[in-house]
């Protein structure tokens, strides 16, 4: 396996920079998720590591060796594409063996490795089937087996679960994590699904307009996003702005939130508590409940505060004593407040 590092990568298309001085380490044997909105540069970064995109400037290292001038076929990577790119005229076994045939691996070694890869993804009993006879989840596992059968140093995944329905996607997240743990391969994957990234990743990186805006362990990034964009992109966040004063943050309705320094704060929807009577908590706001949304065990409340929409999420049972619409109090613990030094 191998550690991957990119240093000050720049890739421009005309005047637009798809990658803008991106520097990032991908630990050996780790599962790293790249997130960002469309056009943020996450897929360009993945393809630059693979060798499908040549950066204008910057360095790419795999296992400590520079590879920006090394052809794709010599970088010792495996890749799973969004559409899987399986060969419909081949059986499952033949699809998995394809990379080994290209490398002119001997017949006995090829058979051994293909069996190992198919057993790992639990598809050995379907080796003789054509890929069009498989379900979406099974095709995804064939693509995984084909990617790892050559024993690459790095595995790259480009939104590998996006074509699956929600229930199957959750099952495949568990499978992906199991396979990665058993193989121990350095894995970098691109996803637009934040929950998927939080579930699978040891570390995550968030890109915006070609720049890396935050990276680290998922829980650390979620609890300490460091900028409003990350707070709202990873999960959900209610942004509240005010004027810093010596005693705290003064809001537009005159409320003082004691001890806060930054002009902008964020509160996660799951941290907000709603009451019909004024709570004793020091962090509280008077607002108007506009809508209650039933979602089964969980519920969502849409709230208006000073013309700004806020959201609270919690157990539906906790919201049953509230009116469908009307005046309410919002409160949250001091430790659930995320402060930002400046608006990003």
XYZ file of C-alpha atoms in Angstrom:
344
model
C 0.000 0.000 0.000
C 1.110 3.596 -0.263
C 0.615 7.060 1.081
C -0.526 9.673 -1.448
C 0.408 13.336 -1.313
C -0.441 16.231 -3.601
C 1.434 19.515 -3.348
C 0.151 22.862 -4.635
C -1.801 21.332 -7.516
C -3.155 23.797 -10.063
C -5.354 22.893 -13.014
C -7.024 25.632 -15.038
C -9.522 25.468 -17.878
C -9.319 28.884 -19.445
C -9.733 31.492 -16.718
C -11.355 29.026 -14.306
C -9.185 27.094 -11.871
C -10.548 23.609 -11.246
C -7.724 23.103 -8.721
C -6.187 26.086 -6.974
C -2.998 25.366 -5.008
C -4.348 22.171 -3.401
C -2.023 20.455 -0.920
C -3.260 17.337 0.852
C -1.992 14.088 2.387
C -3.866 10.789 2.046
C -2.592 8.402 4.759
C -1.342 4.925 3.921
C -4.156 2.397 4.316
C -6.774 5.061 5.078
C -10.232 5.705 3.638
C -10.350 9.349 2.510
C -13.524 11.040 1.249
C -13.463 14.076 -1.049
C -16.590 16.253 -0.947
C -17.751 19.475 -2.506
C -20.493 20.958 -4.674
C -20.516 20.528 -8.442
C -17.511 22.263 -9.949
C -15.543 22.283 -6.698
C -12.636 20.278 -8.158
C -13.043 16.975 -6.302
C -13.231 14.781 -9.423
C -10.421 16.750 -11.077
C -8.250 16.053 -8.031
C -9.060 12.342 -8.168
C -8.276 12.199 -11.887
C -5.022 14.104 -11.348
C -3.934 11.441 -8.842
C -4.915 8.739 -11.339
C -3.077 10.436 -14.207
C -6.107 11.110 -16.401
C -5.648 14.858 -15.805
C -2.231 16.491 -15.994
C -1.903 19.413 -13.548
C -0.540 22.701 -14.851
C 1.732 22.971 -11.830
C 2.258 21.025 -8.613
C 3.385 17.567 -7.589
C 1.726 14.174 -7.059
C 3.473 11.538 -4.914
C 2.523 7.887 -4.454
C 4.566 6.005 -1.884
C 6.920 8.967 -1.665
C 7.761 8.873 -5.386
C 6.750 11.691 -7.774
C 4.343 10.369 -10.431
C 3.051 13.444 -12.273
C 5.083 12.338 -15.327
C 4.285 8.634 -14.910
C 1.630 7.225 -17.304
C -1.667 5.998 -15.867
C -0.883 2.337 -16.511
C 2.322 2.526 -14.458
C 0.946 4.287 -11.372
C -0.286 1.051 -9.768
C -3.773 2.338 -9.086
C -7.195 0.711 -9.241
C -10.219 2.790 -10.163
C -13.975 2.320 -9.923
C -15.928 4.685 -12.145
C -19.380 6.096 -11.513
C -20.905 3.954 -14.273
C -18.672 0.929 -13.388
C -17.462 0.626 -17.051
C -17.977 -3.141 -17.138
C -17.762 -5.098 -20.405
C -21.288 -6.379 -21.221
C -20.001 -9.103 -23.581
C -17.877 -10.660 -20.823
C -18.767 -12.779 -17.829
C -18.155 -11.592 -14.275
C -14.986 -13.698 -14.145
C -13.719 -12.322 -17.463
C -14.378 -8.728 -16.386
C -12.387 -9.207 -13.198
C -9.546 -10.940 -15.049
C -9.250 -8.254 -17.745
C -6.549 -6.174 -16.019
C -4.466 -9.268 -15.328
C -4.649 -10.323 -18.986
C -3.462 -6.857 -20.049
C -0.497 -7.303 -17.687
C 0.138 -10.753 -19.184
C -0.228 -12.475 -15.818
C 0.031 -16.267 -16.048
C -3.127 -18.352 -16.292
C -2.737 -20.071 -12.928
C -1.983 -16.830 -11.073
C -4.881 -15.090 -12.859
C -7.335 -17.818 -11.841
C -6.094 -17.672 -8.243
C -6.369 -13.889 -7.956
C -9.787 -13.731 -9.652
C -11.155 -16.325 -7.246
C -9.733 -14.429 -4.267
C -11.220 -11.128 -5.486
C -14.650 -12.612 -6.178
C -14.678 -14.377 -2.812
C -13.789 -11.075 -1.137
C -16.796 -9.322 -2.698
C -18.946 -12.443 -2.146
C -19.674 -13.062 -5.836
C -17.820 -16.308 -6.455
C -21.099 -18.124 -7.173
C -21.869 -15.669 -10.015
C -18.538 -15.897 -11.842
C -20.091 -17.314 -15.036
C -22.881 -14.747 -15.350
C -22.898 -11.841 -17.787
C -22.929 -8.433 -16.124
C -26.347 -7.478 -17.539
C -27.802 -10.352 -15.494
C -26.656 -8.725 -12.221
C -28.287 -6.224 -9.899
C -26.838 -2.745 -9.428
C -25.180 -3.723 -6.167
C -23.667 -6.836 -7.730
C -22.272 -4.834 -10.675
C -20.720 -2.416 -8.213
C -18.982 -5.306 -6.455
C -17.709 -6.677 -9.784
C -16.162 -3.271 -10.476
C -14.551 -3.354 -7.021
C -13.160 -6.843 -7.621
C -11.729 -5.788 -10.988
C -10.079 -2.765 -9.381
C -8.379 -4.679 -6.565
C -7.438 -7.903 -8.397
C -4.275 -6.289 -9.815
C -3.198 -5.487 -6.234
C -2.832 -1.745 -6.730
C -1.168 0.494 -4.175
C -4.057 2.976 -4.275
C -7.784 2.555 -4.945
C -9.717 5.505 -6.420
C -13.530 5.583 -6.363
C -15.506 8.156 -8.369
C -18.993 8.335 -6.800
C -19.245 4.524 -6.870
C -22.650 4.306 -5.148
C -24.487 7.185 -6.823
C -26.412 4.935 -9.251
C -27.907 2.811 -6.456
C -31.184 3.372 -4.626
C -31.024 4.524 -1.022
C -31.539 1.170 0.697
C -28.962 -0.585 -1.486
C -26.550 2.323 -1.093
C -26.587 1.879 2.689
C -25.878 -1.850 2.324
C -23.034 -1.163 -0.091
C -21.482 1.380 2.263
C -21.084 -1.421 4.786
C -19.643 -3.695 2.087
C -17.180 -1.052 0.866
C -15.916 -0.446 4.366
C -15.503 -4.186 4.967
C -13.617 -4.736 1.714
C -11.327 -1.777 2.298
C -10.535 -2.925 5.827
C -9.771 -6.485 4.704
C -7.528 -5.412 1.833
C -5.970 -2.515 3.771
C -5.536 -0.448 0.631
C -5.203 3.351 0.583
C -8.613 4.441 -0.718
C -9.690 7.866 -1.982
C -13.276 8.377 -3.036
C -15.368 11.213 -4.385
C -18.959 11.562 -3.243
C -21.686 14.188 -3.188
C -23.428 12.311 -0.351
C -22.322 13.847 2.961
C -23.795 11.044 5.058
C -21.921 8.534 2.931
C -18.651 10.399 3.507
C -19.219 10.546 7.270
C -20.063 6.841 7.375
C -17.162 5.531 5.294
C -14.235 7.881 5.788
C -11.372 7.945 8.248
C -10.669 11.470 7.011
C -12.464 13.869 4.681
C -11.529 16.889 2.591
C -13.974 19.559 1.448
C -13.327 21.606 -1.673
C -14.922 24.831 -2.876
C -14.069 26.595 -6.141
C -10.932 24.504 -6.522
C -9.629 25.265 -3.030
C -9.348 22.927 -0.061
C -11.365 24.650 2.692
C -11.278 22.016 5.451
C -9.948 18.524 6.078
C -9.590 16.129 8.980
C -11.434 13.292 10.750
C -15.198 13.445 10.017
C -16.341 14.116 13.579
C -13.704 16.811 14.056
C -14.723 18.585 10.835
C -18.421 18.292 11.716
C -17.973 19.664 15.243
C -15.419 22.323 14.259
C -16.040 23.291 10.619
C -14.065 26.582 10.987
C -16.031 28.399 8.276
C -19.715 28.871 7.423
C -19.435 27.085 4.069
C -18.192 23.859 5.664
C -20.772 24.103 8.454
C -23.632 24.308 5.959
C -22.198 21.866 3.424
C -21.360 19.067 5.857
C -24.669 18.285 7.479
C -26.835 21.341 8.055
C -26.366 24.493 10.098
C -28.373 27.541 11.137
C -26.236 30.647 10.630
C -26.893 33.596 12.946
C -25.120 36.937 12.646
C -24.758 39.742 15.132
C -22.560 42.557 16.390
C -19.725 41.694 18.788
C -19.827 43.624 22.071
C -17.666 43.328 25.212
C -20.381 41.237 26.907
C -21.100 38.965 23.956
C -22.845 38.867 20.584
C -25.737 41.318 20.140
C -28.350 40.086 17.663
C -30.633 42.193 15.483
C -33.612 41.643 17.814
C -31.597 42.959 20.776
C -30.851 39.521 22.242
C -27.411 39.204 23.847
C -25.661 35.856 23.620
C -23.143 36.128 26.472
C -19.477 35.302 25.996
C -19.530 34.953 22.196
C -16.949 36.901 20.190
C -17.455 36.160 16.511
C -19.862 38.087 14.275
C -21.221 34.789 12.898
C -22.247 31.626 14.730
C -23.789 28.343 13.658
C -26.100 25.980 15.506
C -26.839 22.504 14.195
C -30.576 21.761 13.767
C -30.345 18.789 16.133
C -29.075 21.117 18.906
C -32.125 23.406 18.879
C -34.858 22.865 21.446
C -38.331 24.385 20.996
C -40.633 25.484 23.827
C -43.899 27.380 24.075
C -42.732 29.055 27.312
C -39.542 30.997 27.884
C -36.701 28.666 28.978
C -34.087 29.546 31.586
C -31.227 28.841 29.162
C -28.937 31.844 28.481
C -28.882 31.057 24.758
C -32.477 31.545 23.640
C -34.409 33.350 20.914
C -38.018 34.318 20.370
C -39.119 33.076 16.963
C -42.129 31.888 14.987
C -42.791 28.267 14.086
C -43.946 28.163 10.478
C -44.259 24.445 9.743
C -43.876 21.042 11.339
C -42.832 18.236 9.002
C -43.510 14.630 9.972
C -40.753 12.212 8.923
C -41.575 9.073 10.860
C -39.497 8.716 14.013
C -37.816 12.053 13.276
C -39.419 15.404 12.653
C -38.389 18.805 11.298
C -39.542 22.269 12.306
C -39.203 25.244 9.964
C -38.837 28.465 11.935
C -38.703 32.152 11.077
C -36.422 34.372 13.158
C -36.123 37.997 12.085
C -36.921 37.049 8.495
C -34.253 34.337 8.468
C -35.305 30.681 8.056
C -33.999 28.313 10.718
C -34.442 24.578 11.086
C -34.769 22.246 14.076
C -34.532 18.466 13.791
C -35.350 15.925 16.488
C -37.593 13.087 17.551
C -41.100 13.689 16.314
C -42.379 12.907 19.813
C -40.445 15.919 21.155
C -42.373 18.264 18.850
C -45.902 16.979 19.553
C -46.620 19.559 22.252
C -45.947 22.414 19.840
C -48.567 24.207 17.754
C -48.584 23.602 14.026
C -47.629 27.275 13.706
C -47.129 30.125 16.141
C -44.689 31.822 18.514
C -42.053 29.621 20.155
C -38.786 29.883 22.036
C -35.553 28.416 20.681
C -32.709 27.442 22.995
C -29.466 25.509 22.759
C -26.454 24.665 24.955
C -23.425 26.941 24.896
C -21.218 24.023 23.890
C -23.343 23.468 20.764
C -22.507 26.933 19.442
C -20.015 27.017 16.567
C -18.207 30.360 16.374
C -16.502 31.855 13.318
C -13.973 34.671 13.516
C -15.115 36.178 10.226
C -17.674 35.490 7.541
C -16.218 33.255 4.790
